Amino acid sequence: MKHSVELVRGLKEAAIAVRQEIVKMTSNANSGHLGGSLSCVDILIALYFHHLKHNPRNPSWPERDRFVLSKGHAAPAFYATLALSGYFPKEELSTLRNINSRLQGHPDNRKTPGVEVSTGSLGQGLSAAIGMALGFKLAGKNNHVYALVGDGELNEGEIWEAAMFASHHKIVNIMVLVDRNHGQNDGREEEVMSMEPLAAKWTAFGWNVFGVDGYNIKDLLDILDKSMQNRKKPIVIIAETVKGKGISLVEGNDDYHAKPLPKELAAQAVAELEKRKKIL
Ligand SMILES: Cc1ncc(C[n+]2csc(CCOP(=O)(O)OP(=O)(O)O)c2C)c(N)n1
């Protein structure tokens, strides 16, 4: 399908707005995972602002697709996307990580509208997503399930148990999106535990593999469309990304895995992002 220039431009602008909210809310909380939140924003935008079948005014609409943030520590990116989609007021983002807030450090489906599964313990979200997809298949329903995983998260053995389960049971309504930013908690993924050859691993586990630049919105939309056709296997999209994307001080800087910007630098980062809006 051809996507209009206006649509793509609008989504790019939304991605910048989400990044600004991530910076503000983590700085305000003086806590939260900045690097891996900024890396996956465009993927979330492509899903929530265009691809997913969902209704923010009715989060429990039975016909909705399901999304699971398996890399639950990227909650700031998720919350900002949900708020800008209309699940709850944008003002609530400033309550991130406060006691009694609906927006805890990791997503909690008992608290936050739009959160389907509580996540944060890496490796588990994909199993829950595949379970939901199997449920829809057994019920003869047409809903699709999406799971966003980190590439460091792929070190978890449970991911690969889930992957072989999905292909064995021919669960084709599941899609995994890998935020391939090559970083994790303790450094570069290639040094901690390399996942290469990553595409070949998923292929060997019986999945259909697509690759995409995680910041080319048009390509993201195209690949999401393409992957919906002739689904005979579970799908994985490996999106090449960068930790801290969009802010020069943070981009590619592993120090910011779980560290927010102090107030003054946060204001600078928000201003830098504002300038980027003007040159879209
Ligand atoms: C089971 C489990 N072990 C350890 C952690 C701590 N932890 C939080 S984020 C992270 C790194 C994950 O790397 P990746 O999935 O690549 O995330 P990204 O770099 O995209 O933020 C770790 C080890 C956790 N949340 N869950």
XYZ file of N, CA and C and ligand atoms in Angstrom, residues 33 35-37 39 71 73-74 106 120-124 149-154 156 179 181-186 189 241 243 257, ligand 1:
122
model
N 14.233 4.373 32.245
C 15.147 3.907 31.195
C 15.022 4.791 29.957
N 17.563 5.391 27.338
C 18.151 4.922 26.074
C 17.252 3.989 25.291
N 16.753 2.951 25.960
C 15.927 1.941 25.289
C 14.490 2.376 25.091
N 14.097 3.507 25.726
C 12.777 4.081 25.421
C 12.876 4.880 24.124
N 14.942 4.509 21.737
C 15.288 3.708 20.548
C 14.051 3.153 19.832
N 9.828 -5.796 26.389
C 10.932 -5.055 27.044
C 10.279 -3.967 27.918
N 10.872 -2.336 30.490
C 11.557 -1.160 31.038
C 11.429 0.059 30.111
N 10.989 -0.158 28.865
C 10.745 0.982 27.958
C 9.362 1.581 28.211
N 7.375 -0.054 35.477
C 7.157 -1.068 34.440
C 5.644 -1.229 34.259
N 8.266 -6.577 32.451
C 9.428 -5.998 33.117
C 10.451 -7.072 33.415
N 9.950 -8.277 33.682
C 10.846 -9.410 33.826
C 11.115 -9.913 32.411
N 12.294 -9.616 31.909
C 12.588 -9.839 30.485
C 12.407 -11.301 30.090
N 11.892 -11.497 28.881
C 11.711 -12.847 28.351
C 10.294 -13.358 28.482
N 9.526 -12.799 29.428
C 8.203 -13.381 29.706
C 7.094 -12.843 28.819
N 10.285 -6.702 21.577
C 11.333 -7.266 22.442
C 12.635 -6.496 22.226
N 13.499 -6.512 23.240
C 14.832 -5.940 23.094
C 15.788 -7.000 22.583
N 16.895 -6.550 21.967
C 17.837 -7.576 21.478
C 18.626 -8.194 22.637
N 18.850 -7.415 23.720
C 19.443 -8.005 24.921
C 18.479 -9.009 25.529
N 17.194 -8.683 25.476
C 16.168 -9.594 26.001
C 16.224 -10.954 25.312
N 16.695 -10.949 24.064
C 16.757 -12.221 23.321
C 17.770 -13.186 23.924
N 17.484 -14.225 26.799
C 16.685 -15.070 27.700
C 16.256 -16.358 26.998
N 13.734 -4.600 18.762
C 14.396 -3.300 18.831
C 15.906 -3.582 18.842
N 18.977 -2.483 18.917
C 19.836 -1.312 19.168
C 21.249 -1.689 19.605
N 21.513 -2.979 19.672
C 22.873 -3.496 19.961
C 23.405 -3.117 21.343
N 22.556 -2.579 22.207
C 23.011 -2.268 23.562
C 22.145 -3.001 24.560
N 22.642 -3.148 25.769
C 21.780 -3.656 26.839
C 22.227 -3.078 28.176
N 21.952 -3.761 29.283
C 22.232 -3.184 30.599
C 23.721 -3.013 30.853
N 24.482 -4.033 30.511
C 25.892 -4.071 30.914
C 26.848 -3.762 29.774
N 25.728 -5.473 23.232
C 25.169 -6.822 23.151
C 26.194 -7.798 22.574
N 18.057 -0.102 15.161
C 17.822 1.123 15.925
C 19.101 1.543 16.667
N 20.366 3.243 20.580
C 19.928 3.679 21.914
C 20.011 5.204 22.023
N 21.412 4.026 29.658
C 20.477 2.878 29.636
C 19.345 3.116 30.638
C 14.711 -11.273 33.836
C 15.371 -9.930 33.907
N 16.696 -9.857 34.109
C 17.303 -8.644 34.190
C 16.585 -7.488 34.067
C 17.284 -6.131 34.202
N 17.360 -5.437 32.921
C 16.574 -4.392 32.645
S 16.840 -3.753 31.131
C 18.049 -4.883 30.804
C 18.765 -4.887 29.480
C 17.900 -5.384 28.393
O 18.492 -5.179 27.134
P 17.564 -4.917 25.883
O 16.485 -5.906 25.882
O 18.438 -4.881 24.680
O 16.943 -3.513 26.203
P 17.344 -2.070 25.583
O 18.828 -2.057 25.417
O 16.650 -1.974 24.287
O 16.869 -1.088 26.591
C 18.228 -5.733 31.891
C 19.225 -6.828 31.932
C 15.192 -7.619 33.861
N 14.402 -6.544 33.720
N 14.618 -8.841 33.761
